[in-house]
mmCIF file of C-alpha atoms in Angstrom:
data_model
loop_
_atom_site.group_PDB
_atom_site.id
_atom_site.type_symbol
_atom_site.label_atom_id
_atom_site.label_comp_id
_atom_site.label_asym_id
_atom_site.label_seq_id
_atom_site.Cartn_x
_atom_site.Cartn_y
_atom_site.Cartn_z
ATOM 1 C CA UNK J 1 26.192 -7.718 -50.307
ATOM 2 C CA UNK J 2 28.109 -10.445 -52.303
ATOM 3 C CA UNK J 3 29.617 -8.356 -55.268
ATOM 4 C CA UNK J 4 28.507 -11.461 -57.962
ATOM 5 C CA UNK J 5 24.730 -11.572 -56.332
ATOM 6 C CA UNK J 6 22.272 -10.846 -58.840
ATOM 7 C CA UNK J 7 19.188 -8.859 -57.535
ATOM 8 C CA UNK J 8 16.276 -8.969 -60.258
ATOM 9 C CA UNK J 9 15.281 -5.723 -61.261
ATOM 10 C CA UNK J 10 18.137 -3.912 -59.229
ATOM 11 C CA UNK J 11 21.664 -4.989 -60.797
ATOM 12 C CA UNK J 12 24.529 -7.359 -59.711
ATOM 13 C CA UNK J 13 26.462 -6.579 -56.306
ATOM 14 C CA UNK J 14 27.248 -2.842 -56.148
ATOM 15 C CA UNK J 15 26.330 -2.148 -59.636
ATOM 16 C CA UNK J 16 23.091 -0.913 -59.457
ATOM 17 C CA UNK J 17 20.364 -0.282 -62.939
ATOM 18 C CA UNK J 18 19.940 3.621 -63.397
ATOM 19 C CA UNK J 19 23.601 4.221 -62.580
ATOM 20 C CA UNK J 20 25.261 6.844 -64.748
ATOM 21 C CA UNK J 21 28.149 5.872 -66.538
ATOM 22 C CA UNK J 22 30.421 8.345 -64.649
ATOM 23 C CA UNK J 23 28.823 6.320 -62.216
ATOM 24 C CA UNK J 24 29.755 2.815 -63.162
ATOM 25 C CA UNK J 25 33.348 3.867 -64.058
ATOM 26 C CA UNK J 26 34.171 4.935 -60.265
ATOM 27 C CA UNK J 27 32.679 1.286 -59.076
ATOM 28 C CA UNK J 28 34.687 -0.592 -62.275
ATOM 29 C CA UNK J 29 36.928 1.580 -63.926
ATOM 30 C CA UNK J 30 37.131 1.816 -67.662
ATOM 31 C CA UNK J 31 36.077 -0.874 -69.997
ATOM 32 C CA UNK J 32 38.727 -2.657 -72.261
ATOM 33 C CA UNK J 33 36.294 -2.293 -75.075
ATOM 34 C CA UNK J 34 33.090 -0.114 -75.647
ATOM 35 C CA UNK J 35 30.810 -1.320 -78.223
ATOM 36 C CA UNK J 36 27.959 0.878 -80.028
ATOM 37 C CA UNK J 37 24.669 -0.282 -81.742
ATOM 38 C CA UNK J 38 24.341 -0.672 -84.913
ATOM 39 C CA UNK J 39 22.062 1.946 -87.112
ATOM 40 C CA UNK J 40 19.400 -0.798 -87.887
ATOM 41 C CA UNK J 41 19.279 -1.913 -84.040
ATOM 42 C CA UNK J 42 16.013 -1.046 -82.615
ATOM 43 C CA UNK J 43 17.843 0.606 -79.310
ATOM 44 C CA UNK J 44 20.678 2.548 -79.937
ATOM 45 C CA UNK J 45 22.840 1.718 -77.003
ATOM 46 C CA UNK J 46 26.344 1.033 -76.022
ATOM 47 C CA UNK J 47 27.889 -1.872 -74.374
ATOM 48 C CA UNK J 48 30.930 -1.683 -71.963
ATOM 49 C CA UNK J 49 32.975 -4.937 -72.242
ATOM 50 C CA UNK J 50 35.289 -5.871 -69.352
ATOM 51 C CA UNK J 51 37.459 -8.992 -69.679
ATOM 52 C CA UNK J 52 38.063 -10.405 -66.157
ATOM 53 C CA UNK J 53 40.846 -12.973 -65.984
ATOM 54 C CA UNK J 54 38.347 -16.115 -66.290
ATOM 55 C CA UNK J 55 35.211 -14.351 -67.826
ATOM 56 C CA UNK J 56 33.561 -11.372 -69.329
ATOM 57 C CA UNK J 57 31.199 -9.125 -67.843
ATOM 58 C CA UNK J 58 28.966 -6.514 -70.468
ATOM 59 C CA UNK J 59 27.415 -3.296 -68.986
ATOM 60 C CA UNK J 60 24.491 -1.784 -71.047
ATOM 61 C CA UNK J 61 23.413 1.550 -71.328
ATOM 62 C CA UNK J 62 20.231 2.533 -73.735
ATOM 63 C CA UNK J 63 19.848 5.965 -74.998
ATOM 64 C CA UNK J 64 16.215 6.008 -74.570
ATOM 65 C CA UNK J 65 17.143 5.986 -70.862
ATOM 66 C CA UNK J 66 19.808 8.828 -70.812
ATOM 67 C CA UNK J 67 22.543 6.355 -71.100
ATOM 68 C CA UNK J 68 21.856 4.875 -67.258
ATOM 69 C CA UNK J 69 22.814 1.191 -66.827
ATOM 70 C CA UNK J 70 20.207 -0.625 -67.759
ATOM 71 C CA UNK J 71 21.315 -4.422 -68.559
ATOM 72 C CA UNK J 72 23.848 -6.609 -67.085
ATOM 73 C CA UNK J 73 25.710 -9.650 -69.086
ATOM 74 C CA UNK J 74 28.145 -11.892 -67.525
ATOM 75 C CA UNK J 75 29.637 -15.349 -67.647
ATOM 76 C CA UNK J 76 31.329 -14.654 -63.944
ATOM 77 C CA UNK J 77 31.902 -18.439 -62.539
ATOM 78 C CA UNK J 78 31.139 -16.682 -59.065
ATOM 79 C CA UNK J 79 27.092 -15.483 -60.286
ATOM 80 C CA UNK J 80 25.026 -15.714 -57.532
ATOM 81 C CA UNK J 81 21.148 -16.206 -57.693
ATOM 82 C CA UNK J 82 18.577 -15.870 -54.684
ATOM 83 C CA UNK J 83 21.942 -16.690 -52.767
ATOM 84 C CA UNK J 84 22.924 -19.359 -54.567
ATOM 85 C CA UNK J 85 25.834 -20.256 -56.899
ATOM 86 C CA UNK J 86 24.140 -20.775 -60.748
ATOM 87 C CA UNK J 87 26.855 -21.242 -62.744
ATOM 88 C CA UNK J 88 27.401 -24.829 -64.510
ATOM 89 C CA UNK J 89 23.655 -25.436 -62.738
ATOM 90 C CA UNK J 90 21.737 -27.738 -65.160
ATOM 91 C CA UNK J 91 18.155 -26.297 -66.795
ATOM 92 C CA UNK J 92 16.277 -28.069 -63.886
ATOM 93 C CA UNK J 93 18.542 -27.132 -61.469
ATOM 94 C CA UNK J 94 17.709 -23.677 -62.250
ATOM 95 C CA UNK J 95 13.997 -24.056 -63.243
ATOM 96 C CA UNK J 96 13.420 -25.429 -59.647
ATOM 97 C CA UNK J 97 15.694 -22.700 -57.830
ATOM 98 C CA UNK J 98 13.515 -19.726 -60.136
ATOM 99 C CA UNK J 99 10.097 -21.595 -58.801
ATOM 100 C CA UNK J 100 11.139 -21.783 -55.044
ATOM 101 C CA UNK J 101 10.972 -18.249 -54.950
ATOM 102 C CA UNK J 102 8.120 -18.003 -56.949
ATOM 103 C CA UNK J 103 9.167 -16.894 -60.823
ATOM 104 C CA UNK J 104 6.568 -18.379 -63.210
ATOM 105 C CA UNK J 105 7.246 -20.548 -65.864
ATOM 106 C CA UNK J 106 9.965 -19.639 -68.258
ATOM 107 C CA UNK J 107 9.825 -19.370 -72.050
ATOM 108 C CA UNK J 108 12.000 -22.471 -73.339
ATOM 109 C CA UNK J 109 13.898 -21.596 -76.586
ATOM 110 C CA UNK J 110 16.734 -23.806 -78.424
ATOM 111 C CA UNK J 111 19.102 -21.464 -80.363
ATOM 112 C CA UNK J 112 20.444 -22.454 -83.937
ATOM 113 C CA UNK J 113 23.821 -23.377 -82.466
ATOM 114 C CA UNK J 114 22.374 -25.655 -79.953
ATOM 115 C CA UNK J 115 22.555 -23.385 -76.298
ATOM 116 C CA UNK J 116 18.889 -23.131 -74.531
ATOM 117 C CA UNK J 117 17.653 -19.996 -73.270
ATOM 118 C CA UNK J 118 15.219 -19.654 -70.263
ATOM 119 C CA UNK J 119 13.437 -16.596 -70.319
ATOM 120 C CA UNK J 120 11.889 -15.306 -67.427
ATOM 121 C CA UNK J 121 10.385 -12.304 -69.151
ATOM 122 C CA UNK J 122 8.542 -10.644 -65.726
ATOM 123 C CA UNK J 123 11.574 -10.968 -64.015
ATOM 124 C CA UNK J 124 13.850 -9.464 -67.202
ATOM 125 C CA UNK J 125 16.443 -12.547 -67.043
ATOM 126 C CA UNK J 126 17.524 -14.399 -69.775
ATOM 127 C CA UNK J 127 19.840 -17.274 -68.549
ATOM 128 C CA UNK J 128 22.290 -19.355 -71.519
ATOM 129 C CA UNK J 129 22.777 -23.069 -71.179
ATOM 130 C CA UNK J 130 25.435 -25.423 -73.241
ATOM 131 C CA UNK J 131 25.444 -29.123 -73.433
ATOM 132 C CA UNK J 132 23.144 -28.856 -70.006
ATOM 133 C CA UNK J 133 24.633 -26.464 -67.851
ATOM 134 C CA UNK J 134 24.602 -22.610 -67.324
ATOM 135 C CA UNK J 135 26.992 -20.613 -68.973
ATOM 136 C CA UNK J 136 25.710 -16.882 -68.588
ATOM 137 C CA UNK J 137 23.028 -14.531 -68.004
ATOM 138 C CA UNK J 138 21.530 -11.727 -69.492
ATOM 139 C CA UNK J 139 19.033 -9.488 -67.090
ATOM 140 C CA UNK J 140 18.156 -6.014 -66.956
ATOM 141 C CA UNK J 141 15.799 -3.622 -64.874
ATOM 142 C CA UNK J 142 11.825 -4.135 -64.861
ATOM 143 C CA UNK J 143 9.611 -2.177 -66.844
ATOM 144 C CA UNK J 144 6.241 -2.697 -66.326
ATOM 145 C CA UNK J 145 3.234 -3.078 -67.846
ATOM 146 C CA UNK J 146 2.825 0.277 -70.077
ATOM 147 C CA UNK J 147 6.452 -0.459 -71.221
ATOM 148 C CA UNK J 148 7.806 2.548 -68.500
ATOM 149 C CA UNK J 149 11.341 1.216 -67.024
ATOM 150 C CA UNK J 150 11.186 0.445 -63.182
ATOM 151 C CA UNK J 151 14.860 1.816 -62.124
ATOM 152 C CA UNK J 152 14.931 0.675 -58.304
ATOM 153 C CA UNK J 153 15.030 2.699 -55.229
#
């Protein structure tokens, strides 16, 4: 498996959602920085920040799930979609890559400082453009329906 391939639902290369953080530190090592949530956040969580030579990559881990990985965050120039490199990809680009394998319209959203967000919210993936092209992604494990996560198999 490509080690930047995102898998919806499941994680990014060998990084897997539901791994324990004992877990994550034997496949990664330890982070340079570990953030917590703040008291007013709605999820108290903490965030494990690595800084990689030419980007950043952000491991989450939610309380309410026993601190398991449960979201992914990266700017890695190497991100891998459905097989494909994403990164610089333009909003269309991207848009017609999520349709060919059949993700549903996304959720359009222009942020105050002028970066567009696609949100595929089925498909947990949040992906960051500026001045037209991808810059990073945000995507975590599936919960379904009745708000229960989906940790994969």
């Amino acid at each position: 498996m490509e080690e930047n391939e995102i898998i919806l639902g499941t994680g990014m290369g060998p990084l897997r959602f539901g791994a324990t953080m004992d877990e994550v530190r034997t496949l990664v090592g330890e982070p340079e920085e570990i953030e917590e949530s703040d008291d007013d956040d709605d999820f108290e969580h903490q965030a494990w920040n690595y800084h990689e030579e030419d980007y950043l990559l952000s491991l989450y881990f939610d309380r309410e799930d026993d601190f398991r990985l449960s979201c992914i965050e990266t700017d890695n120039p190497n991100m891998r979609l459905f097989g494909e490199a994403i990164y610089g990809r333009s909003i269309d680009q991207v848009k017609a890559l999520m349709q060919r394998h059949s993700q549903p319209t996304p959720e359009i959203e222009t942020m105050e400082e002028g970066a567009v967000r696609l949100s595929y919210e089925k498909s947990m993936i949040d992906l960051y453009f500026e001045e037209g092209e991808l810059q990073f992604v945000n995507f975590g494990v599936f919960i379904n329906d009745d708000m229960e996560v989906q940790w994969p198999k």
